[in-house]
C-alpha atoms as a PDB file:
ATOM      1  CA  UNK A   1      16.633  -5.042 -29.530  1.00  0.00           C
ATOM      2  CA  UNK A   2      13.672  -7.136 -28.410  1.00  0.00           C
ATOM      3  CA  UNK A   3      11.460  -5.412 -25.876  1.00  0.00           C
ATOM      4  CA  UNK A   4      11.529  -7.559 -22.753  1.00  0.00           C
ATOM      5  CA  UNK A   5       8.640  -7.823 -20.333  1.00  0.00           C
ATOM      6  CA  UNK A   6       8.888  -6.195 -16.949  1.00  0.00           C
ATOM      7  CA  UNK A   7       9.446  -8.416 -13.939  1.00  0.00           C
ATOM      8  CA  UNK A   8       7.322  -8.125 -10.807  1.00  0.00           C
ATOM      9  CA  UNK A   9       8.457  -9.781  -7.585  1.00  0.00           C
ATOM     10  CA  UNK A  10       5.756 -10.540  -5.022  1.00  0.00           C
ATOM     11  CA  UNK A  11       7.082 -11.443  -1.583  1.00  0.00           C
ATOM     12  CA  UNK A  12       4.440 -13.435   0.285  1.00  0.00           C
ATOM     13  CA  UNK A  13       2.051 -15.866  -1.354  1.00  0.00           C
ATOM     14  CA  UNK A  14      -0.964 -15.334   0.890  1.00  0.00           C
ATOM     15  CA  UNK A  15      -4.306 -13.785   0.003  1.00  0.00           C
ATOM     16  CA  UNK A  16      -2.887 -10.407  -1.027  1.00  0.00           C
ATOM     17  CA  UNK A  17      -0.011 -12.050  -2.902  1.00  0.00           C
ATOM     18  CA  UNK A  18      -2.338 -14.219  -4.966  1.00  0.00           C
ATOM     19  CA  UNK A  19      -4.579 -11.278  -5.837  1.00  0.00           C
ATOM     20  CA  UNK A  20      -1.537  -9.156  -6.745  1.00  0.00           C
ATOM     21  CA  UNK A  21      -0.397 -11.876  -9.157  1.00  0.00           C
ATOM     22  CA  UNK A  22      -3.834 -12.090 -10.759  1.00  0.00           C
ATOM     23  CA  UNK A  23      -4.193  -8.313 -11.183  1.00  0.00           C
ATOM     24  CA  UNK A  24      -0.656  -7.915 -12.562  1.00  0.00           C
ATOM     25  CA  UNK A  25      -1.397 -10.570 -15.203  1.00  0.00           C
ATOM     26  CA  UNK A  26      -4.820  -9.094 -16.036  1.00  0.00           C
ATOM     27  CA  UNK A  27      -3.280  -5.663 -16.503  1.00  0.00           C
ATOM     28  CA  UNK A  28      -0.424  -7.210 -18.517  1.00  0.00           C
ATOM     29  CA  UNK A  29       2.135  -5.376 -16.369  1.00  0.00           C
ATOM     30  CA  UNK A  30       4.807  -8.048 -16.707  1.00  0.00           C
ATOM     31  CA  UNK A  31       5.859 -11.533 -15.687  1.00  0.00           C
ATOM     32  CA  UNK A  32       5.256 -12.298 -12.019  1.00  0.00           C
ATOM     33  CA  UNK A  33       7.470 -14.146  -9.538  1.00  0.00           C
ATOM     34  CA  UNK A  34       5.432 -15.215  -6.497  1.00  0.00           C
ATOM     35  CA  UNK A  35       7.861 -15.944  -3.647  1.00  0.00           C
ATOM     36  CA  UNK A  36       7.294 -17.486  -0.227  1.00  0.00           C
ATOM     37  CA  UNK A  37       9.198 -19.544   2.349  1.00  0.00           C
ATOM     38  CA  UNK A  38       9.854 -23.261   1.628  1.00  0.00           C
ATOM     39  CA  UNK A  39       6.940 -24.336   3.852  1.00  0.00           C
ATOM     40  CA  UNK A  40       4.577 -22.568   1.428  1.00  0.00           C
ATOM     41  CA  UNK A  41       6.085 -23.960  -1.774  1.00  0.00           C
ATOM     42  CA  UNK A  42       2.936 -25.853  -2.768  1.00  0.00           C
ATOM     43  CA  UNK A  43       0.809 -22.753  -2.192  1.00  0.00           C
ATOM     44  CA  UNK A  44       2.825 -20.427  -4.463  1.00  0.00           C
ATOM     45  CA  UNK A  45       3.359 -23.066  -7.140  1.00  0.00           C
ATOM     46  CA  UNK A  46      -0.358 -23.886  -7.057  1.00  0.00           C
ATOM     47  CA  UNK A  47      -1.458 -20.252  -7.311  1.00  0.00           C
ATOM     48  CA  UNK A  48       1.001 -19.672 -10.165  1.00  0.00           C
ATOM     49  CA  UNK A  49      -0.270 -22.689 -12.103  1.00  0.00           C
ATOM     50  CA  UNK A  50      -3.915 -21.791 -11.445  1.00  0.00           C
ATOM     51  CA  UNK A  51      -3.463 -18.202 -12.695  1.00  0.00           C
ATOM     52  CA  UNK A  52      -1.423 -19.362 -15.719  1.00  0.00           C
ATOM     53  CA  UNK A  53      -4.306 -21.665 -16.642  1.00  0.00           C
ATOM     54  CA  UNK A  54      -6.727 -18.731 -16.808  1.00  0.00           C
ATOM     55  CA  UNK A  55      -4.437 -16.817 -19.199  1.00  0.00           C
ATOM     56  CA  UNK A  56      -5.913 -18.497 -22.276  1.00  0.00           C
ATOM     57  CA  UNK A  57      -9.458 -17.408 -21.401  1.00  0.00           C
ATOM     58  CA  UNK A  58      -8.790 -13.716 -22.030  1.00  0.00           C
ATOM     59  CA  UNK A  59      -5.453 -14.056 -23.823  1.00  0.00           C
ATOM     60  CA  UNK A  60      -2.967 -12.875 -21.224  1.00  0.00           C
ATOM     61  CA  UNK A  61       0.660 -13.320 -22.258  1.00  0.00           C
ATOM     62  CA  UNK A  62       2.231 -12.633 -18.870  1.00  0.00           C
ATOM     63  CA  UNK A  63       3.264 -15.618 -16.765  1.00  0.00           C
ATOM     64  CA  UNK A  64       3.401 -16.362 -13.045  1.00  0.00           C
ATOM     65  CA  UNK A  65       6.185 -18.417 -11.456  1.00  0.00           C
ATOM     66  CA  UNK A  66       5.875 -19.741  -7.909  1.00  0.00           C
ATOM     67  CA  UNK A  67       9.192 -20.044  -6.079  1.00  0.00           C
ATOM     68  CA  UNK A  68      10.937 -20.372  -2.722  1.00  0.00           C
ATOM     69  CA  UNK A  69      14.295 -19.188  -4.105  1.00  0.00           C
ATOM     70  CA  UNK A  70      15.248 -15.512  -3.987  1.00  0.00           C
ATOM     71  CA  UNK A  71      17.443 -16.028  -7.072  1.00  0.00           C
ATOM     72  CA  UNK A  72      14.236 -16.224  -9.129  1.00  0.00           C
ATOM     73  CA  UNK A  73      13.233 -12.759  -7.882  1.00  0.00           C
ATOM     74  CA  UNK A  74      16.609 -11.262  -8.870  1.00  0.00           C
ATOM     75  CA  UNK A  75      16.464  -8.234 -11.143  1.00  0.00           C
ATOM     76  CA  UNK A  76      12.770  -7.507 -10.538  1.00  0.00           C
ATOM     77  CA  UNK A  77      11.631  -4.020 -11.653  1.00  0.00           C
ATOM     78  CA  UNK A  78       9.045  -3.829  -8.881  1.00  0.00           C
ATOM     79  CA  UNK A  79       8.903  -5.732  -5.599  1.00  0.00           C
ATOM     80  CA  UNK A  80       5.727  -5.759  -3.489  1.00  0.00           C
ATOM     81  CA  UNK A  81       6.056  -7.076   0.062  1.00  0.00           C
ATOM     82  CA  UNK A  82       3.044  -8.662   1.756  1.00  0.00           C
ATOM     83  CA  UNK A  83       5.020 -11.199   3.805  1.00  0.00           C
ATOM     84  CA  UNK A  84       4.125 -11.222   7.473  1.00  0.00           C
ATOM     85  CA  UNK A  85       1.392 -12.227   9.851  1.00  0.00           C
ATOM     86  CA  UNK A  86      -2.086 -10.726   9.290  1.00  0.00           C
ATOM     87  CA  UNK A  87      -4.166  -9.332  12.118  1.00  0.00           C
ATOM     88  CA  UNK A  88      -6.588 -11.428  14.129  1.00  0.00           C
ATOM     89  CA  UNK A  89      -9.671  -9.970  15.831  1.00  0.00           C
ATOM     90  CA  UNK A  90      -8.694  -7.772  18.779  1.00  0.00           C
ATOM     91  CA  UNK A  91      -5.146  -7.169  17.506  1.00  0.00           C
ATOM     92  CA  UNK A  92      -3.845  -3.759  16.560  1.00  0.00           C
ATOM     93  CA  UNK A  93      -1.449  -3.315  13.645  1.00  0.00           C
ATOM     94  CA  UNK A  94       1.203  -2.454  16.252  1.00  0.00           C
ATOM     95  CA  UNK A  95       0.776  -5.876  17.911  1.00  0.00           C
ATOM     96  CA  UNK A  96       2.367  -7.346  14.798  1.00  0.00           C
ATOM     97  CA  UNK A  97       5.571  -5.322  15.100  1.00  0.00           C
ATOM     98  CA  UNK A  98       8.026  -7.822  16.588  1.00  0.00           C
ATOM     99  CA  UNK A  99       7.034 -10.858  14.559  1.00  0.00           C
ATOM    100  CA  UNK A 100       6.827  -8.962  11.248  1.00  0.00           C
ATOM    101  CA  UNK A 101      10.075  -7.077  11.905  1.00  0.00           C
ATOM    102  CA  UNK A 102      11.963 -10.393  11.968  1.00  0.00           C
ATOM    103  CA  UNK A 103      10.464 -11.272   8.582  1.00  0.00           C
ATOM    104  CA  UNK A 104      11.243  -7.786   7.215  1.00  0.00           C
ATOM    105  CA  UNK A 105      14.917  -8.081   8.202  1.00  0.00           C
ATOM    106  CA  UNK A 106      15.245 -11.161   6.030  1.00  0.00           C
ATOM    107  CA  UNK A 107      13.227  -9.691   3.131  1.00  0.00           C
ATOM    108  CA  UNK A 108      15.086  -6.356   3.134  1.00  0.00           C
ATOM    109  CA  UNK A 109      18.467  -8.110   3.171  1.00  0.00           C
ATOM    110  CA  UNK A 110      17.476 -10.250   0.203  1.00  0.00           C
ATOM    111  CA  UNK A 111      16.134  -7.249  -1.738  1.00  0.00           C
ATOM    112  CA  UNK A 112      19.432  -5.441  -1.154  1.00  0.00           C
ATOM    113  CA  UNK A 113      21.295  -8.464  -2.535  1.00  0.00           C
ATOM    114  CA  UNK A 114      19.022  -9.512  -5.417  1.00  0.00           C
ATOM    115  CA  UNK A 115      16.929  -6.478  -6.443  1.00  0.00           C
ATOM    116  CA  UNK A 116      18.953  -3.331  -5.649  1.00  0.00           C
ATOM    117  CA  UNK A 117      17.368  -1.378  -8.533  1.00  0.00           C
ATOM    118  CA  UNK A 118      13.727  -2.263  -7.814  1.00  0.00           C
ATOM    119  CA  UNK A 119      10.911   0.082  -6.850  1.00  0.00           C
ATOM    120  CA  UNK A 120       9.738  -1.491  -3.589  1.00  0.00           C
ATOM    121  CA  UNK A 121       6.200  -1.228  -2.207  1.00  0.00           C
ATOM    122  CA  UNK A 122       5.581  -2.449   1.340  1.00  0.00           C
ATOM    123  CA  UNK A 123       2.128  -3.639   2.425  1.00  0.00           C
ATOM    124  CA  UNK A 124       3.130  -5.442   5.676  1.00  0.00           C
ATOM    125  CA  UNK A 125       1.838  -3.982   8.955  1.00  0.00           C
ATOM    126  CA  UNK A 126       2.430  -1.945  11.037  1.00  0.00           C
ATOM    127  CA  UNK A 127       2.838  -0.180   7.710  1.00  0.00           C
ATOM    128  CA  UNK A 128       4.704   3.018   8.562  1.00  0.00           C
ATOM    129  CA  UNK A 129       7.231   1.317  10.852  1.00  0.00           C
ATOM    130  CA  UNK A 130       7.797  -1.607   8.461  1.00  0.00           C
ATOM    131  CA  UNK A 131       8.543   0.607   5.469  1.00  0.00           C
ATOM    132  CA  UNK A 132      10.986   2.590   7.628  1.00  0.00           C
ATOM    133  CA  UNK A 133      12.756  -0.650   8.644  1.00  0.00           C
ATOM    134  CA  UNK A 134      12.754  -1.853   5.022  1.00  0.00           C
ATOM    135  CA  UNK A 135      14.520   1.256   3.761  1.00  0.00           C
ATOM    136  CA  UNK A 136      17.034   1.363   6.615  1.00  0.00           C
ATOM    137  CA  UNK A 137      17.998  -2.336   6.331  1.00  0.00           C
ATOM    138  CA  UNK A 138      18.039  -2.501   2.513  1.00  0.00           C
ATOM    139  CA  UNK A 139      19.845   0.819   2.087  1.00  0.00           C
ATOM    140  CA  UNK A 140      17.788   1.439  -1.066  1.00  0.00           C
ATOM    141  CA  UNK A 141      17.360   5.085  -2.080  1.00  0.00           C
ATOM    142  CA  UNK A 142      14.384   6.546  -0.203  1.00  0.00           C
ATOM    143  CA  UNK A 143      12.646   7.545  -3.456  1.00  0.00           C
ATOM    144  CA  UNK A 144      12.505   3.866  -4.481  1.00  0.00           C
ATOM    145  CA  UNK A 145      10.777   2.682  -1.280  1.00  0.00           C
ATOM    146  CA  UNK A 146       7.134   3.383  -0.386  1.00  0.00           C
ATOM    147  CA  UNK A 147       4.397   2.072   1.861  1.00  0.00           C
ATOM    148  CA  UNK A 148       0.970   1.262   0.457  1.00  0.00           C
ATOM    149  CA  UNK A 149      -1.773   2.571   2.714  1.00  0.00           C
ATOM    150  CA  UNK A 150      -3.071   5.894   1.449  1.00  0.00           C
ATOM    151  CA  UNK A 151      -4.510   4.497  -1.785  1.00  0.00           C
ATOM    152  CA  UNK A 152      -6.394   1.859   0.229  1.00  0.00           C
ATOM    153  CA  UNK A 153      -7.596   4.255   2.947  1.00  0.00           C
ATOM    154  CA  UNK A 154      -8.682   6.776   0.287  1.00  0.00           C
ATOM    155  CA  UNK A 155     -10.453   4.068  -1.703  1.00  0.00           C
ATOM    156  CA  UNK A 156     -12.398   2.998   1.386  1.00  0.00           C
ATOM    157  CA  UNK A 157     -13.359   6.612   2.099  1.00  0.00           C
ATOM    158  CA  UNK A 158     -14.457   7.192  -1.523  1.00  0.00           C
ATOM    159  CA  UNK A 159     -16.576   4.038  -1.490  1.00  0.00           C
ATOM    160  CA  UNK A 160     -18.395   5.054   1.712  1.00  0.00           C
ATOM    161  CA  UNK A 161     -19.040   8.531   0.247  1.00  0.00           C
ATOM    162  CA  UNK A 162     -20.360   7.145  -3.055  1.00  0.00           C
ATOM    163  CA  UNK A 163     -22.574   4.725  -1.129  1.00  0.00           C
ATOM    164  CA  UNK A 164     -23.954   7.467   1.129  1.00  0.00           C
ATOM    165  CA  UNK A 165     -24.784   9.726  -1.842  1.00  0.00           C
ATOM    166  CA  UNK A 166     -25.793   6.935  -4.244  1.00  0.00           C
ATOM    167  CA  UNK A 167     -23.479   8.532  -6.803  1.00  0.00           C
ATOM    168  CA  UNK A 168     -20.793   7.291  -9.199  1.00  0.00           C
ATOM    169  CA  UNK A 169     -17.554   6.538  -7.425  1.00  0.00           C
ATOM    170  CA  UNK A 170     -15.738   7.949 -10.472  1.00  0.00           C
ATOM    171  CA  UNK A 171     -16.714  11.472  -9.496  1.00  0.00           C
ATOM    172  CA  UNK A 172     -15.568  11.223  -5.880  1.00  0.00           C
ATOM    173  CA  UNK A 173     -12.209  12.941  -5.350  1.00  0.00           C
ATOM    174  CA  UNK A 174     -10.718  12.535  -1.900  1.00  0.00           C
ATOM    175  CA  UNK A 175      -7.461  12.264  -0.024  1.00  0.00           C
ATOM    176  CA  UNK A 176      -6.479  10.508   3.196  1.00  0.00           C
ATOM    177  CA  UNK A 177      -3.196  11.569   4.805  1.00  0.00           C
ATOM    178  CA  UNK A 178      -1.152  10.380   7.764  1.00  0.00           C
ATOM    179  CA  UNK A 179      -0.245   7.039   9.268  1.00  0.00           C
ATOM    180  CA  UNK A 180      -2.071   3.817   8.440  1.00  0.00           C
ATOM    181  CA  UNK A 181      -3.872   3.608  11.763  1.00  0.00           C
ATOM    182  CA  UNK A 182      -6.917   4.770  13.669  1.00  0.00           C
ATOM    183  CA  UNK A 183      -5.874   8.416  13.499  1.00  0.00           C
ATOM    184  CA  UNK A 184      -5.363   8.709   9.722  1.00  0.00           C
ATOM    185  CA  UNK A 185      -6.615  12.045   8.383  1.00  0.00           C
ATOM    186  CA  UNK A 186      -9.287  12.110   5.646  1.00  0.00           C
ATOM    187  CA  UNK A 187      -9.100  15.666   4.252  1.00  0.00           C
ATOM    188  CA  UNK A 188     -12.830  16.363   4.069  1.00  0.00           C
ATOM    189  CA  UNK A 189     -12.326  20.035   3.216  1.00  0.00           C
ATOM    190  CA  UNK A 190     -10.348  19.033   0.116  1.00  0.00           C
ATOM    191  CA  UNK A 191     -12.793  16.310  -1.011  1.00  0.00           C
ATOM    192  CA  UNK A 192     -15.324  16.798  -3.796  1.00  0.00           C
ATOM    193  CA  UNK A 193     -17.965  14.955  -5.801  1.00  0.00           C
ATOM    194  CA  UNK A 194     -17.948  16.146  -9.410  1.00  0.00           C
ATOM    195  CA  UNK A 195     -16.264  19.321  -8.203  1.00  0.00           C
ATOM    196  CA  UNK A 196     -18.880  20.031  -5.516  1.00  0.00           C
ATOM    197  CA  UNK A 197     -17.345  20.203  -2.011  1.00  0.00           C
ATOM    198  CA  UNK A 198     -18.220  17.163   0.080  1.00  0.00           C
ATOM    199  CA  UNK A 199     -19.126  19.378   3.042  1.00  0.00           C
ATOM    200  CA  UNK A 200     -22.060  20.767   1.003  1.00  0.00           C
ATOM    201  CA  UNK A 201     -23.375  17.303   0.184  1.00  0.00           C
ATOM    202  CA  UNK A 202     -23.207  15.337   3.439  1.00  0.00           C
ATOM    203  CA  UNK A 203     -24.238  16.556   6.891  1.00  0.00           C
ATOM    204  CA  UNK A 204     -21.414  16.781   9.438  1.00  0.00           C
ATOM    205  CA  UNK A 205     -22.652  13.932  11.670  1.00  0.00           C
ATOM    206  CA  UNK A 206     -22.922  11.586   8.663  1.00  0.00           C
ATOM    207  CA  UNK A 207     -19.502  12.654   7.444  1.00  0.00           C
ATOM    208  CA  UNK A 208     -17.995  12.039  10.886  1.00  0.00           C
ATOM    209  CA  UNK A 209     -19.455   8.521  10.832  1.00  0.00           C
ATOM    210  CA  UNK A 210     -17.881   7.899   7.396  1.00  0.00           C
ATOM    211  CA  UNK A 211     -14.502   9.153   8.651  1.00  0.00           C
ATOM    212  CA  UNK A 212     -14.738   6.863  11.671  1.00  0.00           C
ATOM    213  CA  UNK A 213     -15.642   3.877   9.497  1.00  0.00           C
ATOM    214  CA  UNK A 214     -12.715   4.655   7.166  1.00  0.00           C
ATOM    215  CA  UNK A 215     -10.290   4.786  10.093  1.00  0.00           C
ATOM    216  CA  UNK A 216     -11.539   1.440  11.329  1.00  0.00           C
ATOM    217  CA  UNK A 217     -11.916  -0.011   7.831  1.00  0.00           C
ATOM    218  CA  UNK A 218      -9.235  -2.641   8.315  1.00  0.00           C
ATOM    219  CA  UNK A 219     -10.541  -3.701  11.727  1.00  0.00           C
ATOM    220  CA  UNK A 220     -14.089  -4.051  10.355  1.00  0.00           C
ATOM    221  CA  UNK A 221     -12.823  -6.595   7.814  1.00  0.00           C
ATOM    222  CA  UNK A 222     -10.668  -8.408  10.385  1.00  0.00           C
ATOM    223  CA  UNK A 223     -13.815  -8.729  12.514  1.00  0.00           C
ATOM    224  CA  UNK A 224     -15.812 -10.161   9.606  1.00  0.00           C
ATOM    225  CA  UNK A 225     -13.137 -12.521   8.260  1.00  0.00           C
ATOM    226  CA  UNK A 226     -12.029 -13.659  11.734  1.00  0.00           C
ATOM    227  CA  UNK A 227      -9.004 -15.525  10.338  1.00  0.00           C
ATOM    228  CA  UNK A 228      -7.224 -12.791   8.405  1.00  0.00           C
ATOM    229  CA  UNK A 229      -7.373  -9.267   7.067  1.00  0.00           C
ATOM    230  CA  UNK A 230      -8.338  -7.389   3.888  1.00  0.00           C
ATOM    231  CA  UNK A 231      -6.872  -8.601   0.605  1.00  0.00           C
ATOM    232  CA  UNK A 232      -8.810  -7.579  -2.532  1.00  0.00           C
ATOM    233  CA  UNK A 233      -8.615  -3.809  -2.017  1.00  0.00           C
ATOM    234  CA  UNK A 234      -5.029  -3.784  -0.684  1.00  0.00           C
ATOM    235  CA  UNK A 235      -3.916  -5.763  -3.764  1.00  0.00           C
ATOM    236  CA  UNK A 236      -5.647  -3.375  -6.190  1.00  0.00           C
ATOM    237  CA  UNK A 237      -4.194  -0.372  -4.339  1.00  0.00           C
ATOM    238  CA  UNK A 238      -0.649  -1.763  -4.549  1.00  0.00           C
ATOM    239  CA  UNK A 239      -1.052  -2.526  -8.253  1.00  0.00           C
ATOM    240  CA  UNK A 240      -2.139   1.103  -8.926  1.00  0.00           C
ATOM    241  CA  UNK A 241       1.191   2.219  -7.455  1.00  0.00           C
ATOM    242  CA  UNK A 242       3.245  -0.418  -9.318  1.00  0.00           C
ATOM    243  CA  UNK A 243       1.508   0.435 -12.591  1.00  0.00           C
ATOM    244  CA  UNK A 244       2.255   4.154 -12.198  1.00  0.00           C
ATOM    245  CA  UNK A 245       5.957   3.291 -11.799  1.00  0.00           C
ATOM    246  CA  UNK A 246       6.171   0.661 -14.563  1.00  0.00           C
ATOM    247  CA  UNK A 247       4.255   2.726 -17.141  1.00  0.00           C
ATOM    248  CA  UNK A 248       5.661   6.095 -15.963  1.00  0.00           C
ATOM    249  CA  UNK A 249       2.099   7.362 -15.466  1.00  0.00           C
ATOM    250  CA  UNK A 250       3.179  10.030 -12.960  1.00  0.00           C
ATOM    251  CA  UNK A 251      -0.025   9.609 -10.968  1.00  0.00           C
ATOM    252  CA  UNK A 252      -0.392  11.537  -7.731  1.00  0.00           C
ATOM    253  CA  UNK A 253      -1.281   8.952  -5.095  1.00  0.00           C
ATOM    254  CA  UNK A 254      -1.207   9.047  -1.309  1.00  0.00           C
ATOM    255  CA  UNK A 255       1.647   6.840  -0.087  1.00  0.00           C
ATOM    256  CA  UNK A 256       3.948   6.460   2.896  1.00  0.00           C
ATOM    257  CA  UNK A 257       7.077   8.227   1.651  1.00  0.00           C
ATOM    258  CA  UNK A 258      10.255   9.427   3.347  1.00  0.00           C
ATOM    259  CA  UNK A 259       9.808  13.077   4.314  1.00  0.00           C
ATOM    260  CA  UNK A 260      12.638  15.594   4.462  1.00  0.00           C
ATOM    261  CA  UNK A 261      11.034  18.597   6.082  1.00  0.00           C
ATOM    262  CA  UNK A 262       7.687  18.456   4.248  1.00  0.00           C
ATOM    263  CA  UNK A 263       4.774  18.930   6.682  1.00  0.00           C
ATOM    264  CA  UNK A 264       7.462  19.696   9.295  1.00  0.00           C
ATOM    265  CA  UNK A 265       8.469  16.006   9.393  1.00  0.00           C
ATOM    266  CA  UNK A 266      11.994  14.685   8.904  1.00  0.00           C
ATOM    267  CA  UNK A 267      13.443  11.236   8.288  1.00  0.00           C
ATOM    268  CA  UNK A 268      10.230   9.246   8.758  1.00  0.00           C
ATOM    269  CA  UNK A 269       7.889   7.549   6.270  1.00  0.00           C
ATOM    270  CA  UNK A 270       4.449   9.141   6.449  1.00  0.00           C
ATOM    271  CA  UNK A 271       1.318   9.154   4.288  1.00  0.00           C
ATOM    272  CA  UNK A 272       1.293  12.128   1.881  1.00  0.00           C
ATOM    273  CA  UNK A 273       0.386  12.719  -1.788  1.00  0.00           C
ATOM    274  CA  UNK A 274       3.318  11.715  -4.010  1.00  0.00           C
ATOM    275  CA  UNK A 275       3.910  11.583  -7.745  1.00  0.00           C
ATOM    276  CA  UNK A 276       4.981   8.089  -8.802  1.00  0.00           C
ATOM    277  CA  UNK A 277       6.721   7.665 -12.161  1.00  0.00           C
ATOM    278  CA  UNK A 278       9.704   5.883 -13.664  1.00  0.00           C
ATOM    279  CA  UNK A 279      11.947   7.654 -11.118  1.00  0.00           C
ATOM    280  CA  UNK A 280       9.998   6.212  -8.207  1.00  0.00           C
ATOM    281  CA  UNK A 281       8.731   8.919  -5.871  1.00  0.00           C
ATOM    282  CA  UNK A 282       9.384  11.912  -8.122  1.00  0.00           C
ATOM    283  CA  UNK A 283       7.633  14.615  -6.095  1.00  0.00           C
ATOM    284  CA  UNK A 284       6.059  15.083  -2.705  1.00  0.00           C
ATOM    285  CA  UNK A 285       3.085  17.437  -2.746  1.00  0.00           C
ATOM    286  CA  UNK A 286       2.348  19.658   0.220  1.00  0.00           C
ATOM    287  CA  UNK A 287      -1.328  20.355   0.889  1.00  0.00           C
ATOM    288  CA  UNK A 288      -2.260  23.645   2.576  1.00  0.00           C
ATOM    289  CA  UNK A 289      -3.793  22.661   5.909  1.00  0.00           C
ATOM    290  CA  UNK A 290      -5.836  24.680   8.379  1.00  0.00           C
ATOM    291  CA  UNK A 291      -5.136  24.575  12.119  1.00  0.00           C
ATOM    292  CA  UNK A 292      -7.585  21.735  12.843  1.00  0.00           C
ATOM    293  CA  UNK A 293      -6.116  19.585  10.034  1.00  0.00           C
ATOM    294  CA  UNK A 294      -2.560  20.353  11.190  1.00  0.00           C
ATOM    295  CA  UNK A 295      -3.496  19.209  14.699  1.00  0.00           C
ATOM    296  CA  UNK A 296      -4.989  15.957  13.349  1.00  0.00           C
ATOM    297  CA  UNK A 297      -1.896  15.294  11.242  1.00  0.00           C
ATOM    298  CA  UNK A 298       0.372  15.986  14.226  1.00  0.00           C
ATOM    299  CA  UNK A 299      -1.595  13.447  16.265  1.00  0.00           C
ATOM    300  CA  UNK A 300      -1.229  10.854  13.509  1.00  0.00           C
ATOM    301  CA  UNK A 301       2.498  11.594  13.271  1.00  0.00           C
ATOM    302  CA  UNK A 302       2.933  11.088  17.024  1.00  0.00           C
ATOM    303  CA  UNK A 303       1.458   7.572  16.730  1.00  0.00           C
ATOM    304  CA  UNK A 304       3.713   6.725  13.794  1.00  0.00           C
ATOM    305  CA  UNK A 305       6.769   8.131  15.558  1.00  0.00           C
ATOM    306  CA  UNK A 306       6.070   5.999  18.649  1.00  0.00           C
ATOM    307  CA  UNK A 307       5.900   2.817  16.559  1.00  0.00           C
ATOM    308  CA  UNK A 308       8.968   3.747  14.524  1.00  0.00           C
ATOM    309  CA  UNK A 309      10.940   4.459  17.708  1.00  0.00           C
ATOM    310  CA  UNK A 310      10.159   0.948  18.958  1.00  0.00           C
ATOM    311  CA  UNK A 311      11.823  -0.491  15.819  1.00  0.00           C
ATOM    312  CA  UNK A 312      15.225  -1.590  17.048  1.00  0.00           C
ATOM    313  CA  UNK A 313      17.421  -2.133  13.991  1.00  0.00           C
END
C-alpha cells in the first residue's frame, strides 16, 4: 500500500497560520490545508501559492492548499487553531474572550463534523479557556485536545536565560507551568544550564527580572508590533507539538492539558508537562513542588478558573 502523506489543517490564515504552513512544509510534516473565512480567501490562497513556489528552492514535496471550505480540511491528522482576534496594546488575553468564543463555537463544531479523529492544538487566546471550550463543544477525547502555551512561554524563558549568561540555548533546560497569563510559573528550582542549577548561575534579582519579562513576553511584543501579537515563536512552538504527535516522538512538552486530579486540579485544561505521541497526550507528568511553588501554581489556577467559569457554553 502506498504510504500517504499526513494532512495538517490550519484554521486561521493570519500571521501565525502562514508561519505554521511554512514550517510544516520545511519540516516535511505533510500536506497543509490553510483555512479561513470567505472574506480572507485571497489571503489564504496567496499564502499557499507563495509557499508552494518556494518548494523548488530546497526541494520540499509537501503542498499547501488555501481554502474557505471546511470539506477540504476533512480527515486532517492534526488541526491547529489560530483563528480569532489578536491582542491590541492595552488589551489582556481575557478581553478577547467573548469575540473569540463565538469563533471557537463555529470551529469546534466543524472539527467535530469533519475531523473527529484529529489531534487538535489550540493557539487562540485566552488560551486556557478557549481550549476548554473547544473540547466541550467538539466532544473530542480530552487526550486529543491541547492548548499551546507552555512551549512558547518556556522558549521565551530559555532565550532570556541564554542571553543573560551568553551561553548556548541548547544547554538551557527549563519548564514553565500554569495558565498562559501574567501569573504563569517558571520553575526556576528545576531549571539548569548544562546540568548546573540556574539558581547558582544568576543572582536572584536578575532571575526575578527574567521571570517578570517571561510573564509579560506576549504583552512586550504586542506593545512593539502595535497592530497584532507574536507569530514566529508561537508557530514554531505549535509545530513542535504537532511533530511529536505525527512522528510519535513522545516528547515531554509543557501544554495545556485536561487534568483529572493531577496537581489537585480536576476537569480543567492547565499548563503541565505532558508526553505527546501518536496517542495524543499519552502521559501527564507531576513535578514535585515546594510550598512556594504550590502557592504560585494555585494562584495561576485561580486566574484560569475565573476565565473558564465565564465561558458560557
